[in-house]
Structures are given as structure tokens and as C-alpha cells.
Amino acid sequence: MSKLDASRPTTETGRQYHIDCAKGDMPRYVLLPGDPFRVPVIGETWDSYREVAHHREYRTARGMYGDAELGACSTGIGGPSTEIAVNELAAIGCDTMLRVGTTGALPAHIRCGDMIITSGSYRMDGTSDRYVDRGYPAVADYEVVMALMTACERLGVTYHVGVTASVGSFYAGQARPSFDDYLTSDKKHLIEDLMMARVTNFEMESGTLLTLAGLFGLRAGAVCAVIANRTTNEWHLGDSEKQVARVGTEALGILAEWDRRKNVQNRTHLLPSLLSASR
Ligand code: URA
């Protein structure tokens, strides 16, 4: 039996301990839903689908969408489990990670069923603080933001782009009265204060994902389907999981195509001129 390393935990067969995957198991482009049961929902939007592993909250799968090889890995809810997924996926070669989740919108005009594309996250998560202080920005990669906008346009989906408050709490931290109506006075104006700062939405994973992606040199972004509006008090799931899966899949397909163009033109960054150039 080989000696295992507590600082880089793997299984006996050298697989990443939590996601139970090794190098070569997953392609470079990966969608990150929170819920393991959304992984097969994502697979329904691909041309082929194969489950790779399922250990604890981490369910992984891969498949083809057109010419692009895509993967999906559930992260569980919140920063700590997302931190594990991002680290272990990066360790096996995934370099483009797109969170596909659900969210609570703040302004009244954003409706349930719309998509919110995160331009950057207000780090209210806690997990990313363990890596770097809050002055470090959690920004979405501009190529991922553009690919998401293009995907929504192609699919005819209503979308908004803005700053996301990424919180390490679903109840009190998002100004919801918790058990026995526990809600401290500092939370009573949280939503209006965030709206004053033009924050568009609440969710729970993008702050960790985008901070770690910046620190590790990965390309990352987030798109969430609106299932709640905290001003109008609307709560509606509808087919949001399917819609966000379609948007995420389309966006990764677009990024793969743009990467091919960059390779052909020997460019490291996407420029508008590359998009207008003939293939
Ligand atoms: N996810 C969140 O974090 N908040 C919501 O209100 C809805 C989904």
C-alpha cells in the first residue's frame, strides 16, 4: 500500500479524495451546479452523457455538446464544499468553471425565471476569507460573462448582469427571519443597503468560486436562475433548473469555440476582432 499524504488527500488509487476523480476523468470545461440531482438535468442538454463518480455531495459527469467536451460537478451548498470542488477539479486539470445555480433577486423588476449573470461577487461568504483578505476582488472572467450573455441572447432568455452578494448563510445572512423569527437589527436594512449599492442578487457559492479562480489562475463565472424576489416576495421554481442548465451548456460550447479561434489566431485573449474574423 502506498503512503498517503494528509496534506494532499487522495484515495488509495490516487483519486482526489472528495470528488473521487483523477486526471483524465474530467474535461477542462466544467459546469458547477450546487445540487447533485441537477447533474443529470444538465446532461439532458448534452448530446451524450456519462456519469463519472458520485461521492457525498460531489456528483461528476461528462459528455459532448456539439464539438465540445463538457463536464459537470455538483458542489453542494455554500463556500466550504465549493472550495473542495474547485481545488480538486483544478488538481485534475479543469481550468474553466461555470457555476449554474439559483438565486434571490433584489430589485423588483427582476422576475422569477430570469437569469442573473454575475460580473463580480461581494464576498460575504467566509470561506474565501481563509485564502485572502477582502480587498481581493471576486471577479468573473470577462470571456465567461460574454459567453453567458451570448448564450442567453441565442436562447431568447431574459438576463441581467450585475454584482452578486455571495453569502455564507441562506437565512439570517440573507435577511430572512430564521427560527423563532430570529433576525438582528443590522439585517433589517441589509436588502435596501445592498440595493443602494446596486447589488442584484443573493446566492451562496460565487464568492468562493471567483476568489479561488483568481488566486489559482482559472477561468470562472456564474449564472443563476431567479427563483425568489426579495422585494416583491415572489418565490417560484418553475423550470429554472432546466433553463440555467441550457444557458450554462450553451455558454461552455461558445467558450470552446472561442478558444479554438484563439488557438488558430495564436491569441491568449478574446478580442472583438476575433469574433468577427471568418473561421
Ligand atoms: N439561493 C439563495 O442563496 N438565495 C435565494 O433567495 C434563492 C436561492
mmCIF file of C-alpha atoms and ligand atoms in Angstrom:
data_model
loop_
_atom_site.group_PDB
_atom_site.id
_atom_site.type_symbol
_atom_site.label_atom_id
_atom_site.label_comp_id
_atom_site.label_asym_id
_atom_site.label_seq_id
_atom_site.Cartn_x
_atom_site.Cartn_y
_atom_site.Cartn_z
ATOM 1 C CA MET A 1 0.000 0.000 0.000
ATOM 2 C CA SER A 2 1.468 3.407 -0.990
ATOM 3 C CA LYS A 3 1.867 6.011 1.761
ATOM 4 C CA LEU A 4 -0.961 8.556 1.672
ATOM 5 C CA ASP A 5 -0.384 12.283 2.251
ATOM 6 C CA ALA A 6 -2.655 14.073 4.765
ATOM 7 C CA SER A 7 -1.911 17.476 3.229
ATOM 8 C CA ARG A 8 -2.990 16.301 -0.255
ATOM 9 C CA PRO A 9 -5.617 13.674 0.472
ATOM 10 C CA THR A 10 -6.296 11.083 -2.185
ATOM 11 C CA THR A 11 -7.862 7.643 -2.253
ATOM 12 C CA GLU A 12 -5.672 4.507 -2.277
ATOM 13 C CA THR A 13 -5.810 4.628 -6.084
ATOM 14 C CA GLY A 14 -4.663 8.266 -6.275
ATOM 15 C CA ARG A 15 -8.063 9.844 -6.922
ATOM 16 C CA GLN A 16 -8.968 13.222 -5.408
ATOM 17 C CA TYR A 17 -10.438 12.312 -2.030
ATOM 18 C CA HIS A 18 -13.821 14.092 -2.143
ATOM 19 C CA ILE A 19 -14.740 14.120 -5.813
ATOM 20 C CA ASP A 20 -13.319 10.622 -6.364
ATOM 21 C CA CYS A 21 -11.835 11.600 -9.735
ATOM 22 C CA ALA A 22 -8.326 11.503 -11.178
ATOM 23 C CA LYS A 23 -6.529 13.312 -14.023
ATOM 24 C CA GLY A 24 -8.171 12.492 -17.332
ATOM 25 C CA ASP A 25 -11.582 11.782 -15.772
ATOM 26 C CA MET A 26 -12.964 15.265 -16.437
ATOM 27 C CA PRO A 27 -12.607 17.671 -19.379
ATOM 28 C CA ARG A 28 -11.318 21.213 -18.900
ATOM 29 C CA TYR A 29 -14.781 22.862 -19.187
ATOM 30 C CA VAL A 30 -16.978 22.156 -16.156
ATOM 31 C CA LEU A 31 -20.436 23.273 -15.049
ATOM 32 C CA LEU A 32 -20.912 23.562 -11.296
ATOM 33 C CA PRO A 33 -24.496 23.163 -10.022
ATOM 34 C CA GLY A 34 -24.984 23.007 -6.251
ATOM 35 C CA ASP A 35 -27.383 20.056 -6.179
ATOM 36 C CA PRO A 36 -26.136 16.571 -7.255
ATOM 37 C CA PHE A 37 -29.546 15.875 -8.803
ATOM 38 C CA ARG A 38 -29.022 18.765 -11.233
ATOM 39 C CA VAL A 39 -26.069 16.951 -12.852
ATOM 40 C CA PRO A 40 -28.285 14.589 -14.923
ATOM 41 C CA VAL A 41 -30.585 17.557 -15.676
ATOM 42 C CA ILE A 42 -27.547 19.264 -17.208
ATOM 43 C CA GLY A 43 -26.769 16.029 -19.064
ATOM 44 C CA GLU A 44 -30.174 16.212 -20.778
ATOM 45 C CA THR A 45 -28.931 19.336 -22.597
ATOM 46 C CA TRP A 46 -25.841 17.495 -23.949
ATOM 47 C CA ASP A 47 -25.568 15.160 -26.967
ATOM 48 C CA SER A 48 -24.072 12.404 -24.797
ATOM 49 C CA TYR A 49 -23.801 11.873 -21.020
ATOM 50 C CA ARG A 50 -21.825 9.531 -18.784
ATOM 51 C CA GLU A 51 -21.617 9.619 -15.015
ATOM 52 C CA VAL A 52 -18.026 9.579 -13.739
ATOM 53 C CA ALA A 53 -18.382 9.361 -9.937
ATOM 54 C CA HIS A 54 -20.695 10.201 -7.049
ATOM 55 C CA HIS A 55 -19.154 10.625 -3.624
ATOM 56 C CA ARG A 56 -21.001 12.571 -0.923
ATOM 57 C CA GLU A 57 -22.346 15.836 -2.450
ATOM 58 C CA TYR A 58 -19.976 15.615 -5.412
ATOM 59 C CA ARG A 59 -21.580 14.016 -8.472
ATOM 60 C CA THR A 60 -19.484 14.210 -11.630
ATOM 61 C CA ALA A 61 -20.372 13.515 -15.248
ATOM 62 C CA ARG A 62 -19.020 14.228 -18.706
ATOM 63 C CA GLY A 63 -20.337 14.284 -22.242
ATOM 64 C CA MET A 64 -20.330 16.009 -25.623
ATOM 65 C CA TYR A 65 -22.172 19.135 -26.682
ATOM 66 C CA GLY A 66 -21.518 19.621 -30.391
ATOM 67 C CA ASP A 67 -17.719 19.537 -30.715
ATOM 68 C CA ALA A 68 -17.129 20.478 -27.072
ATOM 69 C CA GLU A 69 -16.313 18.001 -24.313
ATOM 70 C CA LEU A 70 -18.076 19.210 -21.185
ATOM 71 C CA GLY A 71 -18.149 18.116 -17.573
ATOM 72 C CA ALA A 72 -20.384 18.788 -14.580
ATOM 73 C CA CYS A 73 -19.656 18.506 -10.881
ATOM 74 C CA SER A 74 -22.067 19.376 -8.072
ATOM 75 C CA THR A 75 -20.565 21.500 -5.321
ATOM 76 C CA GLY A 76 -23.110 21.156 -2.533
ATOM 77 C CA ILE A 77 -24.379 24.339 -0.901
ATOM 78 C CA GLY A 78 -22.081 27.151 0.187
ATOM 79 C CA GLY A 79 -18.419 28.084 0.384
ATOM 80 C CA PRO A 80 -16.750 25.175 2.205
ATOM 81 C CA SER A 81 -17.996 22.444 -0.136
ATOM 82 C CA THR A 82 -17.390 24.684 -3.179
ATOM 83 C CA GLU A 83 -13.796 25.249 -2.034
ATOM 84 C CA ILE A 84 -13.231 21.484 -2.047
ATOM 85 C CA ALA A 85 -14.735 21.037 -5.517
ATOM 86 C CA VAL A 86 -12.708 23.899 -7.035
ATOM 87 C CA ASN A 87 -9.426 22.680 -5.526
ATOM 88 C CA GLU A 88 -9.907 19.063 -6.522
ATOM 89 C CA LEU A 89 -11.199 19.819 -10.039
ATOM 90 C CA ALA A 90 -8.253 22.178 -10.613
ATOM 91 C CA ALA A 91 -5.883 19.450 -9.429
ATOM 92 C CA ILE A 92 -7.144 17.105 -12.168
ATOM 93 C CA GLY A 93 -6.857 19.712 -14.946
ATOM 94 C CA CYS A 94 -10.201 21.552 -15.102
ATOM 95 C CA ASP A 95 -9.486 25.210 -15.881
ATOM 96 C CA THR A 96 -12.866 26.680 -16.842
ATOM 97 C CA MET A 97 -15.578 26.529 -14.192
ATOM 98 C CA LEU A 98 -19.071 27.913 -14.542
ATOM 99 C CA ARG A 99 -21.478 27.920 -11.628
ATOM 100 C CA VAL A 100 -25.074 27.237 -12.686
ATOM 101 C CA GLY A 101 -27.365 27.842 -9.759
ATOM 102 C CA THR A 102 -30.421 29.566 -8.373
ATOM 103 C CA THR A 103 -30.682 32.949 -6.776
ATOM 104 C CA GLY A 104 -32.804 35.514 -4.988
ATOM 105 C CA ALA A 105 -33.038 38.800 -6.891
ATOM 106 C CA LEU A 106 -33.185 42.133 -5.063
ATOM 107 C CA PRO A 107 -34.715 44.763 -7.428
ATOM 108 C CA ALA A 108 -38.432 44.407 -8.111
ATOM 109 C CA HIS A 109 -38.072 44.443 -11.908
ATOM 110 C CA ILE A 110 -36.077 41.166 -11.989
ATOM 111 C CA ARG A 111 -38.620 38.361 -12.378
ATOM 112 C CA CYS A 112 -38.566 34.713 -11.362
ATOM 113 C CA GLY A 113 -37.315 32.750 -14.377
ATOM 114 C CA ASP A 114 -34.869 35.469 -15.485
ATOM 115 C CA MET A 115 -31.121 34.770 -15.425
ATOM 116 C CA ILE A 116 -28.575 36.796 -13.482
ATOM 117 C CA ILE A 117 -25.005 36.727 -14.760
ATOM 118 C CA THR A 118 -22.524 37.660 -12.049
ATOM 119 C CA SER A 119 -19.998 40.328 -13.052
ATOM 120 C CA GLY A 120 -18.349 40.119 -9.644
ATOM 121 C CA SER A 121 -19.219 38.973 -6.155
ATOM 122 C CA TYR A 122 -19.446 40.844 -2.897
ATOM 123 C CA ARG A 123 -17.582 38.433 -0.653
ATOM 124 C CA MET A 124 -19.921 37.736 2.249
ATOM 125 C CA ASP A 125 -19.110 34.028 2.215
ATOM 126 C CA GLY A 126 -16.430 33.496 4.872
ATOM 127 C CA THR A 127 -14.626 30.654 3.081
ATOM 128 C CA SER A 128 -12.731 32.948 0.693
ATOM 129 C CA ASP A 129 -11.530 34.981 3.726
ATOM 130 C CA ARG A 130 -9.467 31.963 4.708
ATOM 131 C CA TYR A 131 -7.465 32.412 1.470
ATOM 132 C CA VAL A 132 -7.002 36.173 1.074
ATOM 133 C CA ASP A 133 -8.308 39.356 2.677
ATOM 134 C CA ARG A 134 -11.477 41.064 1.451
ATOM 135 C CA GLY A 135 -9.619 43.703 -0.570
ATOM 136 C CA TYR A 136 -9.011 40.996 -3.164
ATOM 137 C CA PRO A 137 -11.824 41.092 -5.748
ATOM 138 C CA ALA A 138 -14.018 38.158 -6.723
ATOM 139 C CA VAL A 139 -14.390 38.958 -10.428
ATOM 140 C CA ALA A 140 -15.930 36.850 -13.142
ATOM 141 C CA ASP A 141 -13.767 36.221 -16.191
ATOM 142 C CA TYR A 142 -14.845 38.582 -18.976
ATOM 143 C CA GLU A 143 -14.885 35.781 -21.560
ATOM 144 C CA VAL A 144 -17.258 33.772 -19.381
ATOM 145 C CA VAL A 145 -19.527 36.807 -18.884
ATOM 146 C CA MET A 146 -19.596 37.438 -22.641
ATOM 147 C CA ALA A 147 -20.236 33.767 -23.424
ATOM 148 C CA LEU A 148 -23.140 33.751 -20.948
ATOM 149 C CA MET A 149 -24.660 36.882 -22.457
ATOM 150 C CA THR A 150 -24.295 35.386 -25.945
ATOM 151 C CA ALA A 151 -25.896 32.129 -24.757
ATOM 152 C CA CYS A 152 -28.893 33.979 -23.263
ATOM 153 C CA GLU A 153 -29.313 36.010 -26.474
ATOM 154 C CA ARG A 154 -29.203 32.835 -28.602
ATOM 155 C CA LEU A 155 -31.699 31.034 -26.388
ATOM 156 C CA GLY A 156 -34.014 34.032 -26.055
ATOM 157 C CA VAL A 157 -33.685 34.096 -22.271
ATOM 158 C CA THR A 158 -34.105 37.341 -20.290
ATOM 159 C CA TYR A 159 -30.888 38.121 -18.431
ATOM 160 C CA HIS A 160 -29.335 40.748 -16.174
ATOM 161 C CA VAL A 161 -25.658 41.324 -15.429
ATOM 162 C CA GLY A 162 -24.575 42.610 -12.039
ATOM 163 C CA VAL A 163 -22.854 42.306 -8.723
ATOM 164 C CA THR A 164 -23.878 39.325 -6.608
ATOM 165 C CA ALA A 165 -23.887 39.241 -2.814
ATOM 166 C CA SER A 166 -22.459 35.793 -2.152
ATOM 167 C CA VAL A 167 -23.354 34.913 1.407
ATOM 168 C CA GLY A 168 -22.357 32.086 3.740
ATOM 169 C CA SER A 169 -25.933 31.880 5.042
ATOM 170 C CA PHE A 170 -29.360 31.337 3.470
ATOM 171 C CA TYR A 171 -31.483 32.640 6.349
ATOM 172 C CA ALA A 172 -30.100 35.342 8.661
ATOM 173 C CA GLY A 173 -27.245 36.300 6.308
ATOM 174 C CA GLN A 174 -29.784 36.976 3.539
ATOM 175 C CA ALA A 175 -32.060 38.900 5.912
ATOM 176 C CA ARG A 176 -34.599 36.077 6.277
ATOM 177 C CA PRO A 177 -36.111 35.666 9.710
ATOM 178 C CA SER A 178 -34.710 32.377 10.975
ATOM 179 C CA PHE A 179 -36.180 30.027 13.595
ATOM 180 C CA ASP A 180 -38.448 31.768 16.082
ATOM 181 C CA ASP A 181 -38.148 34.965 13.994
ATOM 182 C CA TYR A 182 -34.516 35.454 14.945
ATOM 183 C CA LEU A 183 -33.281 38.460 12.948
ATOM 184 C CA THR A 184 -30.914 41.048 14.377
ATOM 185 C CA SER A 185 -31.386 44.763 13.721
ATOM 186 C CA ASP A 186 -28.297 45.025 11.475
ATOM 187 C CA LYS A 187 -30.047 42.704 8.970
ATOM 188 C CA LYS A 188 -33.292 44.694 8.853
ATOM 189 C CA HIS A 189 -31.859 47.165 6.312
ATOM 190 C CA LEU A 190 -29.496 44.760 4.556
ATOM 191 C CA ILE A 191 -31.564 44.404 1.382
ATOM 192 C CA GLU A 192 -32.125 48.141 0.927
ATOM 193 C CA ASP A 193 -28.433 48.854 1.643
ATOM 194 C CA LEU A 194 -27.339 46.285 -0.938
ATOM 195 C CA MET A 195 -29.786 47.701 -3.481
ATOM 196 C CA MET A 196 -28.398 51.176 -2.797
ATOM 197 C CA ALA A 197 -25.018 49.718 -3.848
ATOM 198 C CA ARG A 198 -26.725 48.259 -6.977
ATOM 199 C CA VAL A 199 -26.231 44.656 -5.901
ATOM 200 C CA THR A 200 -28.572 42.483 -7.981
ATOM 201 C CA ASN A 201 -28.895 39.201 -6.109
ATOM 202 C CA PHE A 202 -28.124 36.795 -3.289
ATOM 203 C CA GLU A 203 -26.552 33.379 -3.728
ATOM 204 C CA MET A 204 -24.043 31.295 -1.789
ATOM 205 C CA GLU A 205 -21.134 29.976 -3.877
ATOM 206 C CA SER A 206 -19.831 32.515 -6.411
ATOM 207 C CA GLY A 207 -17.726 34.469 -3.884
ATOM 208 C CA THR A 208 -15.682 31.374 -3.095
ATOM 209 C CA LEU A 209 -15.506 30.204 -6.706
ATOM 210 C CA LEU A 210 -14.444 33.553 -8.187
ATOM 211 C CA THR A 211 -11.905 34.332 -5.465
ATOM 212 C CA LEU A 212 -10.245 30.929 -5.754
ATOM 213 C CA ALA A 213 -10.324 31.107 -9.560
ATOM 214 C CA GLY A 214 -8.492 34.451 -9.393
ATOM 215 C CA LEU A 215 -5.897 33.090 -6.986
ATOM 216 C CA PHE A 216 -5.376 29.865 -8.952
ATOM 217 C CA GLY A 217 -5.383 31.389 -12.477
ATOM 218 C CA LEU A 218 -8.581 29.622 -13.549
ATOM 219 C CA ARG A 219 -11.370 31.000 -15.744
ATOM 220 C CA ALA A 220 -14.687 31.154 -13.902
ATOM 221 C CA GLY A 221 -18.113 32.734 -13.855
ATOM 222 C CA ALA A 222 -21.616 32.263 -12.531
ATOM 223 C CA VAL A 223 -25.143 32.336 -13.873
ATOM 224 C CA CYS A 224 -28.190 31.778 -11.708
ATOM 225 C CA ALA A 225 -31.875 31.389 -12.426
ATOM 226 C CA VAL A 226 -34.028 33.676 -10.314
ATOM 227 C CA ILE A 227 -36.343 31.691 -8.029
ATOM 228 C CA ALA A 228 -37.042 34.441 -5.488
ATOM 229 C CA ASN A 229 -37.527 38.175 -5.447
ATOM 230 C CA ARG A 230 -36.762 39.729 -2.096
ATOM 231 C CA THR A 231 -38.582 42.993 -2.843
ATOM 232 C CA THR A 232 -41.815 41.579 -4.277
ATOM 233 C CA ASN A 233 -41.561 38.478 -2.038
ATOM 234 C CA GLU A 234 -42.146 36.169 -5.006
ATOM 235 C CA TRP A 235 -40.869 32.526 -4.752
ATOM 236 C CA HIS A 236 -41.223 30.380 -7.860
ATOM 237 C CA LEU A 237 -39.100 27.415 -9.005
ATOM 238 C CA GLY A 238 -40.778 26.685 -12.370
ATOM 239 C CA ASP A 239 -38.338 25.073 -14.816
ATOM 240 C CA SER A 240 -35.452 27.259 -13.695
ATOM 241 C CA GLU A 241 -33.080 24.300 -13.186
ATOM 242 C CA LYS A 242 -33.527 23.220 -16.809
ATOM 243 C CA GLN A 243 -33.207 26.767 -18.136
ATOM 244 C CA VAL A 244 -29.984 27.526 -16.294
ATOM 245 C CA ALA A 245 -28.586 24.160 -17.429
ATOM 246 C CA ARG A 246 -29.311 25.101 -21.059
ATOM 247 C CA VAL A 247 -27.704 28.528 -20.649
ATOM 248 C CA GLY A 248 -24.604 27.074 -18.959
ATOM 249 C CA THR A 249 -24.160 24.338 -21.554
ATOM 250 C CA GLU A 250 -24.547 26.807 -24.427
ATOM 251 C CA ALA A 251 -22.061 29.192 -22.795
ATOM 252 C CA LEU A 252 -19.392 26.499 -22.380
ATOM 253 C CA GLY A 253 -19.953 25.448 -26.009
ATOM 254 C CA ILE A 254 -19.412 29.077 -27.041
ATOM 255 C CA LEU A 255 -16.242 29.347 -24.933
ATOM 256 C CA ALA A 256 -14.873 26.158 -26.507
ATOM 257 C CA GLU A 257 -15.488 27.644 -29.963
ATOM 258 C CA TRP A 258 -13.837 30.944 -28.977
ATOM 259 C CA ASP A 259 -10.864 29.005 -27.586
ATOM 260 C CA ARG A 260 -10.476 27.262 -30.950
ATOM 261 C CA ARG A 261 -10.431 30.665 -32.671
ATOM 262 C CA LYS A 262 -7.852 31.978 -30.199
ATOM 263 C CA ASN A 263 -5.661 28.949 -30.896
ATOM 264 C CA VAL A 264 -5.907 29.400 -34.662
ATOM 265 C CA GLN A 265 -5.004 33.098 -34.339
ATOM 266 C CA ASN A 266 -2.384 32.374 -31.667
ATOM 267 C CA ARG A 267 -4.026 34.717 -29.161
ATOM 268 C CA THR A 268 -4.272 34.283 -25.420
ATOM 269 C CA HIS A 269 -7.264 36.606 -25.003
ATOM 270 C CA LEU A 270 -10.558 37.002 -26.781
ATOM 271 C CA LEU A 271 -10.871 40.273 -28.710
ATOM 272 C CA PRO A 272 -13.923 41.576 -30.605
ATOM 273 C CA SER A 273 -11.887 41.288 -33.837
ATOM 274 C CA LEU A 274 -11.592 37.524 -33.281
ATOM 275 C CA LEU A 275 -15.368 37.206 -33.167
ATOM 276 C CA SER A 276 -15.876 38.982 -36.461
ATOM 277 C CA ALA A 277 -12.987 37.169 -38.216
ATOM 278 C CA SER A 278 -14.111 34.342 -40.537
ATOM 279 C CA ARG A 279 -13.213 30.858 -39.244
HETATM 280 N N1 URA B 1 -30.361 30.903 -3.363
HETATM 281 C C1 URA B 1 -30.031 31.781 -2.412
HETATM 282 O O1 URA B 1 -28.915 31.787 -1.888
HETATM 283 N N2 URA B 1 -30.977 32.689 -2.037
HETATM 284 C C2 URA B 1 -32.222 32.701 -2.552
HETATM 285 O O2 URA B 1 -33.045 33.529 -2.150
HETATM 286 C C3 URA B 1 -32.542 31.767 -3.556
HETATM 287 C C4 URA B 1 -31.582 30.861 -3.939
#
